[in-house]
């Protein structure tokens, strides 16, 4: 363990910055002020400061150009020079009809050269990853989402068979449902007409994005989602189904098979089925890891079908697994085209020449624009209604991958890249004002779709001008207006929104995230921070149970004994949790599950509370 003196006597050329010196002094103060403090706490502090210093030192290895970056004058504005830059850096994938324009991001040739060694490392890491290396070291897992669209790449024939067999099973099941060969036991239509997808995070965002982007106007089955544990939201979806619940295929998606929100959604939907006199198992499908709680439930209860998820596919990169493919196929979306687009994009991203590698180009721009530390947000602006959910999909893909506290060497780096946005030109009437003239804390990614309407369907709303021309003009105008005020942007262009182009876009960003993560030396494939929230939620519910027990005891007395919050906290043996107890009581009271005998929730100290019915069984539970 580094001693304080050791980590303080850094060489003059690499003196830690002021904030770190403050942490060291506070560390000294702590150790002097509390000599009796148990060594482990002090050791933790020393380790923490050591990590902060080494992170500072390692970040001081930041490419020289970034240190000078803030000194770079305004972006290039000469039209001739910009045109040259546009042409020189334009990436084109002919087969996919995809272009990437990075000319409005101001990185210099010097920067590109400086970054070359990092890219070599990133390409090597990606090559190893695709060969089956443990690319997720924190969870000891391989990372295999690229194999889903190129099964022959899988490092073992057994994995290849799993991928191919699952795809065949998905296609076969979807065909049988759409054709009516597989149908619900009792439904007026005599076939499935609706999909109710129950899942959250990566078990919802991909299917939601793809449904919005690619579902036909009249799909064989119309999809809706329960992606939260909000009772009103669940009720709304079930109410909208109405009698069509009888012809609804319920797909429950959870890689872990134990996510509380998804489990609650399932229980609520099963209750709705019981109340409608329907047999859930005959209309239920599970997509989860084999032998998970959900998988075993579906097997034991005899659900209609089960499809596997693999531990080497992360939730946020599972769209090309059964998670995304089954819902898409049931909507009549050509999933083999989606897989093909992704596979072709993957192949393009295997070149080790940065300017010929679309994903590397994005990663280069992200690093330049956000200084490799997320100093600027990524605003995603598709100028196409059907791509509305792309930014929400990218929020999880990018932020759950890049937003990490420690890097692969254990340095505290608090990395990230914030993503937001909806669609253009709509967002021009919401926050583009701030982007154009306000705080300069972002760069934009425009997603341009050239085809406005299917051939033969266009219409001029004024001589020589169509609606689509306006959309085109708004995108280009916004790009120019932002750039003229030194706001940088990337433009990704596709010919039209098709399964192939959507598959390519998904693959492009999956790879860009993986490459960028290597550039900033983090593990893109785990999500330790999510567990903290789940654990805390469990503690709140445990406290709530104790509060209810205490209130029940008080309510079973003759006469009933309304309690103050202090009394409840004391009887829960949790005086330090009085604020959470107050929130539990307020939530209970708002749902008629606790009765305010005196006072009001607005003045917590006045509160006296009990619960309506004494539950004698609970008393002796
Ligand atoms: O698919 P599940 O196991 O239910 O997990 C759903 C989601 O849970 C957490 O939020 C994870 O951080 C996500 O990556 C995951 O997509």
Coordinates of C-alpha atoms and ligand atoms in Angstrom, one line a residue:
X1 CA 0.0 0.0 0.0
X2 CA 1.5 3.3 -1.0
X3 CA 2.3 5.5 2.0
X4 CA 1.1 9.1 2.1
X5 CA 4.6 10.5 1.7
X6 CA 5.2 8.1 -1.2
X7 CA 2.2 9.2 -3.2
X8 CA 2.8 12.9 -2.3
X9 CA 6.4 13.0 -3.5
X10 CA 5.5 12.9 -7.2
X11 CA 8.1 14.1 -9.7
X12 CA 7.9 17.9 -10.4
X13 CA 6.9 17.3 -14.0
X14 CA 3.8 15.4 -12.9
X15 CA 2.8 17.3 -9.8
X16 CA -0.9 16.4 -8.9
X17 CA -3.3 19.2 -9.5
X18 CA -4.8 21.3 -6.7
X19 CA -7.9 19.2 -6.0
X20 CA -5.8 16.2 -5.4
X21 CA -3.5 18.1 -3.1
X22 CA -6.6 19.0 -1.1
X23 CA -7.5 15.4 -0.9
X24 CA -4.1 14.5 0.3
X25 CA -4.2 17.3 3.0
X26 CA -7.6 16.2 4.1
X27 CA -6.3 12.6 4.3
X28 CA -3.4 13.9 6.5
X29 CA -5.9 15.8 8.6
X30 CA -8.1 12.8 9.0
X31 CA -5.3 10.6 10.0
X32 CA -4.0 13.1 12.6
X33 CA -7.4 14.2 13.8
X34 CA -8.6 10.6 14.4
X35 CA -5.5 8.6 15.3
X36 CA -7.8 6.1 16.9
X37 CA -9.7 5.6 13.6
X38 CA -9.6 1.9 12.7
X39 CA -6.7 1.3 10.2
X40 CA -9.0 -0.1 7.5
X41 CA -10.9 3.2 7.0
X42 CA -7.6 5.1 6.8
X43 CA -6.3 2.5 4.4
X44 CA -9.4 2.9 2.2
X45 CA -8.9 6.7 2.2
X46 CA -5.2 6.2 1.2
X47 CA -6.1 3.8 -1.5
X48 CA -8.8 6.2 -2.7
X49 CA -6.4 9.1 -2.8
X50 CA -3.8 7.0 -4.5
X51 CA -6.3 6.1 -7.2
X52 CA -7.2 9.7 -7.7
X53 CA -3.6 10.7 -8.1
X54 CA -2.8 7.9 -10.5
X55 CA -5.9 8.8 -12.5
X56 CA -4.7 12.4 -12.6
X57 CA -1.3 11.3 -13.6
X58 CA -2.7 8.9 -16.2
X59 CA -5.0 11.5 -17.5
X60 CA -1.9 13.8 -17.8
X61 CA -0.9 11.3 -20.4
X62 CA -3.8 12.8 -22.4
X63 CA -2.8 13.5 -26.0
X64 CA -0.8 16.7 -26.0
X65 CA -3.2 18.3 -28.6
X66 CA -6.1 18.0 -26.1
X67 CA -4.2 20.1 -23.6
X68 CA -3.8 22.8 -26.2
X69 CA -7.3 22.3 -27.5
X70 CA -8.9 25.1 -25.6
X71 CA -6.4 27.3 -27.2
X72 CA -7.5 26.4 -30.7
X73 CA -9.2 29.3 -32.4
X74 CA -12.7 29.1 -33.8
X75 CA -13.4 26.3 -36.2
X76 CA -12.5 26.5 -39.9
X77 CA -15.0 28.7 -41.6
X78 CA -13.6 29.1 -45.1
X79 CA -16.1 27.4 -47.4
X80 CA -13.4 26.1 -49.8
X81 CA -11.4 24.7 -46.9
X82 CA -14.6 23.1 -45.4
X83 CA -15.5 21.6 -48.7
X84 CA -12.0 20.0 -49.0
X85 CA -12.4 18.8 -45.4
X86 CA -15.8 17.4 -46.1
X87 CA -14.6 15.5 -49.2
X88 CA -11.3 14.3 -47.6
X89 CA -13.0 12.9 -44.5
X90 CA -16.3 11.7 -46.0
X91 CA -16.9 8.0 -45.2
X92 CA -19.1 6.1 -47.6
X93 CA -20.3 2.5 -47.4
X94 CA -21.6 1.9 -50.9
X95 CA -23.5 -1.4 -50.2
X96 CA -25.3 0.1 -47.2
X97 CA -25.8 3.5 -48.8
X98 CA -24.4 5.0 -45.5
X99 CA -22.3 8.1 -45.2
X100 CA -20.6 9.6 -42.2
X101 CA -19.6 13.3 -42.3
X102 CA -17.1 14.3 -39.6
X103 CA -16.0 17.5 -41.3
X104 CA -17.8 19.7 -38.8
X105 CA -15.8 18.3 -35.9
X106 CA -12.6 20.3 -35.5
X107 CA -10.0 17.6 -34.8
X108 CA -6.6 18.2 -36.3
X109 CA -4.3 15.9 -38.2
X110 CA -2.0 16.2 -35.3
X111 CA -4.7 14.9 -33.0
X112 CA -5.4 12.0 -35.3
X113 CA -1.8 11.1 -35.3
X114 CA -1.5 11.3 -31.6
X115 CA -4.5 9.0 -31.2
X116 CA -3.1 6.4 -33.5
X117 CA -1.5 4.2 -30.8
X118 CA -4.7 4.2 -28.8
X119 CA -6.6 3.1 -31.9
X120 CA -4.1 0.3 -32.5
X121 CA -4.8 -0.9 -29.0
X122 CA -8.6 -0.6 -29.5
X123 CA -8.5 -2.5 -32.8
X124 CA -6.4 -5.3 -31.2
X125 CA -8.8 -5.5 -28.2
X126 CA -11.8 -5.7 -30.5
X127 CA -10.1 -8.4 -32.6
X128 CA -9.5 -10.4 -29.4
X129 CA -13.0 -9.8 -28.2
X130 CA -14.4 -11.2 -31.4
X131 CA -12.2 -14.3 -31.0
X132 CA -13.7 -15.0 -27.6
X133 CA -11.4 -13.2 -25.2
X134 CA -12.8 -12.4 -21.7
X135 CA -13.5 -8.9 -22.8
X136 CA -15.7 -8.3 -19.8
X137 CA -13.1 -8.9 -17.1
X138 CA -15.2 -7.7 -14.2
X139 CA -17.8 -10.4 -14.8
X140 CA -15.4 -12.9 -16.4
X141 CA -17.4 -13.1 -19.5
X142 CA -16.9 -13.1 -23.3
X143 CA -18.6 -10.4 -25.3
X144 CA -20.4 -12.1 -28.2
X145 CA -23.1 -9.8 -29.7
X146 CA -21.2 -9.6 -33.0
X147 CA -21.4 -13.4 -33.3
X148 CA -25.2 -13.1 -33.4
X149 CA -25.1 -11.8 -37.0
X150 CA -22.0 -13.8 -38.0
X151 CA -22.3 -17.1 -36.1
X152 CA -19.2 -18.5 -37.9
X153 CA -17.1 -16.0 -35.9
X154 CA -18.2 -17.7 -32.6
X155 CA -15.1 -19.3 -30.9
X156 CA -16.9 -22.6 -30.4
X157 CA -19.1 -24.7 -32.7
X158 CA -21.5 -25.1 -29.8
X159 CA -22.1 -21.3 -29.6
X160 CA -22.5 -21.2 -33.4
X161 CA -25.2 -23.9 -33.1
X162 CA -27.0 -22.1 -30.3
X163 CA -27.1 -18.9 -32.4
X164 CA -28.3 -20.6 -35.5
X165 CA -30.8 -22.8 -33.8
X166 CA -32.3 -19.9 -31.9
X167 CA -32.6 -17.9 -35.0
X168 CA -34.4 -20.8 -36.8
X169 CA -36.7 -21.3 -33.8
X170 CA -37.6 -17.6 -33.7
X171 CA -38.4 -17.6 -37.4
X172 CA -40.4 -20.8 -37.3
X173 CA -42.4 -19.7 -34.2
X174 CA -43.1 -16.2 -35.7
X175 CA -44.2 -17.7 -39.0
X176 CA -46.6 -20.1 -37.2
X177 CA -48.0 -17.3 -35.1
X178 CA -48.5 -14.9 -38.0
X179 CA -50.0 -17.7 -40.1
X180 CA -52.4 -18.6 -37.3
X181 CA -51.0 -22.1 -37.0
X182 CA -50.2 -21.2 -33.4
X183 CA -53.1 -19.4 -32.0
X184 CA -54.7 -18.4 -28.6
X185 CA -57.2 -20.9 -27.1
X186 CA -60.1 -18.5 -27.2
X187 CA -60.2 -15.3 -29.3
X188 CA -62.8 -13.8 -31.7
X189 CA -60.1 -13.3 -34.4
X190 CA -58.9 -17.0 -34.1
X191 CA -55.3 -15.8 -34.2
X192 CA -52.9 -13.6 -32.2
X193 CA -53.3 -9.9 -33.1
X194 CA -51.4 -8.2 -30.3
X195 CA -48.0 -8.5 -28.6
X196 CA -47.6 -7.3 -25.0
X197 CA -43.9 -7.1 -24.3
X198 CA -42.9 -7.1 -20.6
X199 CA -39.3 -6.1 -20.0
X200 CA -37.1 -3.1 -19.1
X201 CA -33.7 -1.6 -20.1
X202 CA -32.0 -3.6 -22.8
X203 CA -35.0 -6.0 -22.7
X204 CA -37.2 -3.2 -23.9
X205 CA -35.3 -0.3 -25.5
X206 CA -34.1 -2.2 -28.6
X207 CA -37.5 -3.7 -29.3
X208 CA -39.1 -0.3 -28.8
X209 CA -36.7 1.5 -31.1
X210 CA -37.0 -1.1 -33.8
X211 CA -40.8 -1.2 -33.6
X212 CA -41.0 2.5 -33.9
X213 CA -38.5 2.5 -36.8
X214 CA -39.7 -0.5 -38.8
X215 CA -43.1 -1.8 -37.9
X216 CA -45.5 -1.5 -40.9
X217 CA -48.6 0.6 -40.6
X218 CA -50.7 -2.6 -40.3
X219 CA -48.4 -5.2 -38.8
X220 CA -49.6 -8.8 -38.4
X221 CA -49.4 -8.3 -34.6
X222 CA -49.3 -4.8 -33.0
X223 CA -46.9 -4.4 -30.2
X224 CA -47.2 -2.5 -26.9
X225 CA -44.8 -2.4 -24.0
X226 CA -44.9 -2.7 -20.2
X227 CA -41.4 -1.5 -19.3
X228 CA -42.0 -0.2 -15.7
X229 CA -43.5 -1.1 -12.4
X230 CA -46.0 1.7 -12.5
X231 CA -49.4 0.3 -11.7
X232 CA -51.2 3.0 -13.7
X233 CA -49.0 2.4 -16.7
X234 CA -49.7 -1.3 -16.6
X235 CA -53.4 -0.7 -16.2
X236 CA -53.4 1.6 -19.2
X237 CA -51.8 -1.0 -21.4
X238 CA -54.2 -3.7 -20.3
X239 CA -57.2 -1.4 -20.6
X240 CA -56.2 -0.5 -24.1
X241 CA -56.1 -4.2 -25.0
X242 CA -59.5 -4.8 -23.6
X243 CA -61.1 -7.9 -25.1
X244 CA -58.1 -8.3 -27.3
X245 CA -56.3 -9.6 -24.3
X246 CA -57.6 -13.0 -25.5
X247 CA -55.6 -12.6 -28.7
X248 CA -52.5 -11.1 -27.1
X249 CA -49.2 -12.9 -27.1
X250 CA -47.3 -11.9 -23.9
X251 CA -43.5 -11.9 -24.3
X252 CA -41.7 -11.6 -21.0
X253 CA -38.1 -10.6 -21.6
X254 CA -35.4 -10.6 -18.9
X255 CA -31.8 -11.8 -19.4
X256 CA -31.3 -12.3 -15.6
X257 CA -34.9 -13.5 -15.2
X258 CA -35.2 -11.7 -11.9
X259 CA -35.5 -8.0 -12.6
X260 CA -38.2 -6.7 -10.1
X261 CA -40.0 -4.4 -12.6
X262 CA -40.4 -7.2 -15.1
X263 CA -41.5 -9.8 -12.5
X264 CA -44.1 -7.3 -11.2
X265 CA -45.3 -6.7 -14.8
X266 CA -45.7 -10.4 -15.3
X267 CA -47.6 -10.9 -12.0
X268 CA -49.9 -8.0 -12.9
X269 CA -50.6 -9.3 -16.4
X270 CA -51.2 -12.8 -15.1
X271 CA -53.7 -11.3 -12.7
X272 CA -55.5 -9.6 -15.6
X273 CA -55.6 -12.9 -17.4
X274 CA -57.1 -14.6 -14.4
X275 CA -59.7 -11.9 -14.1
X276 CA -60.5 -12.3 -17.8
X277 CA -60.9 -16.0 -17.4
X278 CA -57.9 -16.6 -19.7
X279 CA -55.1 -19.2 -19.3
X280 CA -51.9 -17.2 -19.3
X281 CA -49.6 -20.1 -20.1
X282 CA -51.3 -20.6 -23.4
X283 CA -50.3 -17.1 -24.4
X284 CA -47.0 -16.6 -22.6
X285 CA -43.5 -16.6 -24.1
X286 CA -40.3 -16.2 -22.1
X287 CA -37.0 -14.9 -23.4
X288 CA -34.3 -15.3 -20.7
X289 CA -31.2 -17.2 -19.7
X290 CA -31.7 -20.9 -19.4
X291 CA -32.5 -22.0 -15.8
X292 CA -33.2 -18.4 -14.7
X293 CA -36.2 -17.9 -12.3
X294 CA -38.2 -16.7 -15.3
X295 CA -37.1 -19.7 -17.5
X296 CA -38.0 -22.2 -14.7
X297 CA -41.4 -20.5 -14.1
X298 CA -42.2 -20.6 -17.8
X299 CA -41.1 -24.3 -18.1
X300 CA -43.0 -25.4 -15.0
X301 CA -46.1 -23.5 -15.9
X302 CA -45.9 -24.8 -19.5
X303 CA -45.8 -21.5 -21.3
X304 CA -46.3 -21.5 -25.1
X305 CA -42.6 -21.0 -25.8
X306 CA -39.2 -20.2 -24.3
X307 CA -36.2 -18.7 -26.1
X308 CA -32.7 -18.4 -24.7
X309 CA -30.5 -15.4 -23.9
X310 CA -26.8 -16.0 -23.6
X311 CA -24.6 -14.7 -20.8
X312 CA -22.1 -13.4 -23.4
X313 CA -24.7 -11.0 -24.8
X314 CA -25.3 -7.9 -22.7
X315 CA -28.8 -6.5 -22.3
X316 CA -27.9 -3.2 -24.2
X317 CA -26.4 -5.2 -27.1
X318 CA -29.2 -7.9 -27.3
X319 CA -31.3 -6.4 -30.2
X320 CA -29.8 -9.0 -32.6
X321 CA -30.7 -11.9 -30.2
X322 CA -34.2 -13.3 -29.6
X323 CA -34.9 -10.2 -27.5
X324 CA -35.1 -8.1 -30.6
X325 CA -35.6 -10.6 -33.3
X326 CA -38.8 -12.3 -32.0
X327 CA -40.9 -9.1 -31.5
X328 CA -39.6 -7.8 -34.8
X329 CA -40.5 -10.9 -36.7
X330 CA -44.0 -11.0 -35.2
X331 CA -44.5 -7.5 -36.6
X332 CA -43.6 -8.6 -40.0
X333 CA -40.1 -7.0 -40.0
X334 CA -37.4 -8.8 -42.1
X335 CA -35.0 -9.8 -39.3
X336 CA -32.6 -11.5 -41.6
X337 CA -32.2 -8.1 -43.4
X338 CA -31.6 -6.5 -40.0
X339 CA -28.9 -9.1 -39.2
X340 CA -27.4 -8.6 -42.7
X341 CA -27.1 -4.9 -42.2
X342 CA -25.4 -5.4 -38.9
X343 CA -23.0 -8.0 -40.3
X344 CA -22.0 -5.8 -43.2
X345 CA -21.4 -2.9 -40.9
X346 CA -19.3 -5.2 -38.5
X347 CA -17.1 -6.1 -41.5
X348 CA -16.6 -2.5 -42.4
X349 CA -15.5 -1.9 -38.8
X350 CA -12.8 -4.5 -38.9
X351 CA -10.4 -2.3 -40.9
X352 CA -7.6 -0.8 -38.8
X353 CA -7.4 2.4 -40.8
X354 CA -9.2 4.9 -38.7
X355 CA -10.5 7.1 -41.6
X356 CA -11.9 4.0 -43.3
X357 CA -13.5 2.6 -40.2
X358 CA -16.9 4.2 -39.5
X359 CA -17.1 3.2 -35.9
X360 CA -13.6 4.5 -35.3
X361 CA -14.5 7.8 -36.9
X362 CA -17.3 8.2 -34.5
X363 CA -15.1 7.3 -31.5
X364 CA -12.4 9.7 -32.7
X365 CA -15.0 12.5 -32.8
X366 CA -16.4 11.6 -29.4
X367 CA -12.9 11.7 -27.9
X368 CA -12.0 15.0 -29.5
X369 CA -15.4 16.7 -28.8
X370 CA -15.6 15.5 -25.2
X371 CA -11.9 15.5 -24.4
X372 CA -12.0 11.8 -23.7
X373 CA -13.7 12.6 -20.3
X374 CA -17.3 13.3 -21.4
X375 CA -16.9 17.0 -21.1
X376 CA -19.5 17.5 -23.7
X377 CA -22.9 15.8 -24.2
X378 CA -23.9 14.0 -27.4
X379 CA -27.1 15.3 -28.8
X380 CA -28.7 12.8 -31.1
X381 CA -31.0 14.3 -33.7
X382 CA -32.6 12.0 -36.2
X383 CA -34.5 14.1 -38.8
X384 CA -37.0 11.3 -39.2
X385 CA -40.0 10.5 -37.0
X386 CA -39.5 6.8 -37.2
X387 CA -36.1 7.1 -35.6
X388 CA -37.5 9.0 -32.6
X389 CA -36.4 6.3 -30.1
X390 CA -32.9 6.0 -31.4
X391 CA -31.5 8.5 -28.8
X392 CA -33.3 6.7 -26.0
X393 CA -31.8 3.4 -27.3
X394 CA -28.4 5.0 -27.4
X395 CA -28.7 6.4 -23.9
X396 CA -28.5 3.0 -22.5
X397 CA -26.0 1.6 -25.1
X398 CA -23.6 4.6 -24.6
X399 CA -24.1 5.7 -21.0
X400 CA -24.4 2.3 -19.4
X401 CA -21.3 1.2 -21.3
X402 CA -19.1 4.4 -20.8
X403 CA -20.5 5.8 -17.5
X404 CA -18.1 4.0 -15.2
X405 CA -16.3 5.0 -11.9
X406 CA -13.1 3.1 -12.4
X407 CA -11.0 2.3 -15.5
X408 CA -9.5 -1.1 -16.2
X409 CA -6.4 -0.2 -14.1
X410 CA -8.6 0.6 -11.0
X411 CA -8.2 4.4 -11.3
X412 CA -11.2 6.5 -10.3
X413 CA -12.1 8.2 -13.6
X414 CA -15.9 8.7 -13.4
X415 CA -16.1 8.3 -17.2
X416 CA -19.1 8.9 -19.3
X417 CA -20.7 10.4 -22.4
X418 CA -24.2 11.8 -21.9
X419 CA -26.7 11.3 -24.7
X420 CA -30.0 13.1 -25.2
X421 CA -32.3 14.2 -28.1
X422 CA -35.5 13.3 -29.8
X423 CA -35.9 14.2 -33.4
X424 CA -35.7 17.1 -35.9
X425 CA -37.0 19.4 -36.9
X426 CA -39.3 19.0 -33.8
X427 CA -36.5 19.7 -31.4
X428 CA -35.7 22.9 -33.1
X429 CA -38.8 24.2 -31.4
X430 CA -37.7 23.0 -28.0
X431 CA -34.0 23.4 -27.1
X432 CA -32.0 24.3 -30.2
X433 CA -32.1 27.9 -28.9
X434 CA -29.8 26.8 -26.1
X435 CA -27.6 24.7 -28.4
X436 CA -27.2 27.6 -30.8
X437 CA -26.5 30.4 -28.3
X438 CA -26.4 29.0 -24.8
X439 CA -23.9 27.0 -22.9
X440 CA -21.5 25.2 -25.2
X441 CA -21.5 21.8 -23.5
X442 CA -22.5 19.4 -26.4
X443 CA -21.8 18.2 -29.9
X444 CA -24.6 17.0 -32.2
X445 CA -25.0 13.9 -34.2
X446 CA -27.5 14.4 -37.0
X447 CA -29.1 11.2 -38.5
X448 CA -30.1 12.1 -42.1
X449 CA -32.5 9.9 -44.1
X450 CA -32.5 10.9 -47.8
X451 CA -35.6 9.1 -48.9
X452 CA -38.7 11.2 -47.8
X453 CA -41.5 8.9 -49.0
X454 CA -41.8 5.7 -51.0
X455 CA -41.3 6.2 -54.7
X456 CA -44.4 7.8 -56.4
X457 CA -45.9 9.0 -53.2
X458 CA -44.3 12.5 -53.0
X459 CA -46.3 15.7 -53.4
X460 CA -45.3 19.3 -53.8
X461 CA -47.0 21.5 -51.3
X462 CA -45.8 24.5 -53.1
X463 CA -44.2 24.7 -56.6
X464 CA -41.0 22.6 -56.6
X465 CA -41.1 22.1 -52.8
X466 CA -42.2 19.1 -50.7
X467 CA -42.5 18.5 -47.0
X468 CA -39.4 16.5 -47.2
X469 CA -37.5 19.4 -48.7
X470 CA -38.4 21.4 -45.6
X471 CA -37.1 18.6 -43.3
X472 CA -33.9 18.5 -45.4
X473 CA -33.6 22.2 -45.2
X474 CA -34.1 22.3 -41.5
X475 CA -31.4 19.7 -40.9
X476 CA -28.9 21.5 -43.1
X477 CA -29.9 24.9 -41.7
X478 CA -29.5 23.8 -38.1
X479 CA -26.1 22.1 -38.9
X480 CA -24.9 25.4 -40.5
X481 CA -26.3 27.6 -37.8
X482 CA -24.7 25.6 -35.0
X483 CA -21.4 25.4 -36.8
X484 CA -21.3 29.1 -37.6
X485 CA -21.3 29.5 -33.8
X486 CA -18.6 26.9 -33.4
X487 CA -20.9 24.1 -32.4
X488 CA -19.5 20.8 -33.8
X489 CA -21.6 18.0 -35.4
X490 CA -21.4 14.6 -37.0
X491 CA -23.9 13.7 -39.7
X492 CA -24.7 10.0 -40.4
X493 CA -26.7 9.6 -43.6
X494 CA -28.7 6.6 -44.7
X495 CA -30.8 6.3 -47.9
X496 CA -34.0 5.2 -46.1
X497 CA -35.1 3.5 -42.9
X498 CA -35.1 -0.2 -43.7
X499 CA -34.3 -3.3 -41.6
X500 CA -30.8 -3.3 -43.3
X501 CA -30.0 0.3 -42.5
X502 CA -31.4 0.0 -38.9
X503 CA -29.3 -3.1 -38.4
X504 CA -26.3 -1.2 -39.7
X505 CA -26.9 1.8 -37.4
X506 CA -27.2 -0.5 -34.4
X507 CA -24.0 -2.3 -35.3
X508 CA -22.2 1.0 -36.0
X509 CA -22.9 2.4 -32.5
X510 CA -22.3 -0.9 -30.7
X511 CA -18.8 -1.0 -32.2
X512 CA -18.2 2.8 -31.7
X513 CA -18.9 2.3 -28.0
X514 CA -16.6 -0.7 -27.8
X515 CA -13.8 1.2 -29.6
X516 CA -14.3 4.4 -27.5
X517 CA -14.3 2.4 -24.3
X518 CA -10.8 1.0 -25.3
X519 CA -9.6 4.6 -26.0
X520 CA -10.5 5.6 -22.5
X521 CA -9.5 2.3 -20.9
X522 CA -12.8 1.2 -19.4
X523 CA -14.9 -2.0 -19.4
X524 CA -17.9 -1.2 -21.6
X525 CA -19.7 -4.5 -20.8
X526 CA -20.6 -4.4 -17.1
X527 CA -22.9 -2.2 -15.1
X528 CA -21.9 -2.2 -11.4
X529 CA -23.7 1.0 -10.7
X530 CA -27.1 -0.4 -11.4
X531 CA -26.9 -2.9 -8.6
X532 CA -26.6 -0.1 -6.0
X533 CA -30.0 1.3 -6.9
X534 CA -31.6 -2.2 -6.9
X535 CA -30.1 -2.9 -3.5
X536 CA -31.3 0.4 -2.1
X537 CA -34.8 -0.2 -3.4
X538 CA -34.8 -3.6 -1.6
X539 CA -33.9 -1.9 1.7
X540 CA -36.8 0.6 1.3
X541 CA -39.2 -2.2 0.8
X542 CA -37.8 -4.1 3.8
X543 CA -38.2 -0.9 5.9
X544 CA -41.8 -0.5 4.6
X545 CA -42.6 -4.0 5.8
X546 CA -41.3 -3.1 9.3
X547 CA -43.4 0.1 9.3
X548 CA -46.5 -1.9 8.4
X549 CA -45.9 -4.4 11.2
X550 CA -45.5 -1.6 13.7
X551 CA -48.6 0.2 12.5
X552 CA -50.6 -3.0 12.5
X553 CA -49.6 -3.7 16.1
X554 CA -50.7 -0.2 17.1
X555 CA -53.9 -0.5 15.2
X556 CA -54.8 -3.8 16.9
X557 CA -54.8 -2.2 20.3
X558 CA -58.0 -1.2 22.1
X559 CA -58.4 1.7 21.6
X560 CA -56.3 2.1 18.4
X561 CA -53.0 3.8 19.2
X562 CA -52.1 6.3 16.4
X563 CA -48.3 6.7 16.3
X564 CA -46.0 9.7 15.7
X565 CA -43.2 9.2 13.1
X566 CA -40.7 9.1 16.0
X567 CA -42.6 6.3 17.7
X568 CA -42.8 4.4 14.4
X569 CA -39.1 4.9 13.8
X570 CA -38.3 3.8 17.4
X571 CA -40.4 0.7 17.2
X572 CA -38.8 -0.2 13.8
X573 CA -35.5 0.2 15.6
X574 CA -34.5 2.6 12.8
X575 CA -34.5 6.1 14.3
X576 CA -31.9 7.1 11.6
X577 CA -34.4 6.2 8.9
X578 CA -37.2 8.5 10.1
X579 CA -37.2 10.5 6.8
X580 CA -37.7 7.3 4.8
X581 CA -40.3 6.2 7.2
X582 CA -42.1 9.5 6.7
X583 CA -42.0 8.9 2.9
X584 CA -43.3 5.4 3.3
X585 CA -46.2 6.7 5.5
X586 CA -47.0 9.5 3.0
X587 CA -47.0 7.0 0.1
X588 CA -49.2 4.6 2.1
X589 CA -51.6 7.3 3.1
X590 CA -51.9 8.5 -0.5
X591 CA -53.0 5.0 -1.5
X592 CA -55.4 4.6 1.4
X593 CA -53.1 2.0 3.1
X594 CA -52.4 4.2 6.1
X595 CA -54.6 6.6 7.9
X596 CA -53.5 10.0 9.1
X597 CA -55.2 10.3 12.5
X598 CA -53.7 13.7 13.3
X599 CA -51.7 16.4 11.4
X600 CA -50.8 16.3 7.7
X601 CA -48.0 15.0 5.5
X602 CA -47.0 18.6 4.9
X603 CA -45.9 19.0 8.5
X604 CA -44.3 15.7 9.3
X605 CA -43.8 16.5 13.0
X606 CA -47.6 16.8 13.5
X607 CA -48.3 13.4 12.0
X608 CA -50.0 10.6 13.9
X609 CA -50.8 7.6 11.8
X610 CA -52.3 4.1 12.0
X611 CA -53.7 1.6 9.5
X612 CA -57.4 0.9 9.0
X613 CA -57.8 -2.8 9.5
X614 CA -56.1 -4.7 12.3
X615 CA -54.6 -7.8 10.7
X616 CA -54.5 -10.3 13.5
X617 CA -52.7 -12.9 11.4
X618 CA -50.0 -10.4 10.7
X619 CA -49.7 -9.8 14.5
X620 CA -48.4 -13.3 15.1
X621 CA -46.7 -13.8 11.7
Ligands
LIG1 O1 -32.9 -8.2 -19.0 P1 -32.8 -8.0 -17.5 O2 -32.0 -9.0 -16.8 O3 -34.2 -8.0 -16.9 O4 -32.2 -6.6 -17.2 C1 -32.8 -5.5 -17.6 C2 -31.8 -4.3 -17.4 O5 -31.5 -4.4 -16.0 C3 -30.4 -3.5 -15.6 O6 -30.9 -2.2 -15.7 C4 -29.2 -3.6 -16.4 O7 -28.3 -2.5 -16.1 C5 -29.5 -3.5 -17.9 O8 -28.3 -3.6 -18.7 C6 -30.5 -4.5 -18.3 O9 -30.9 -4.4 -19.7

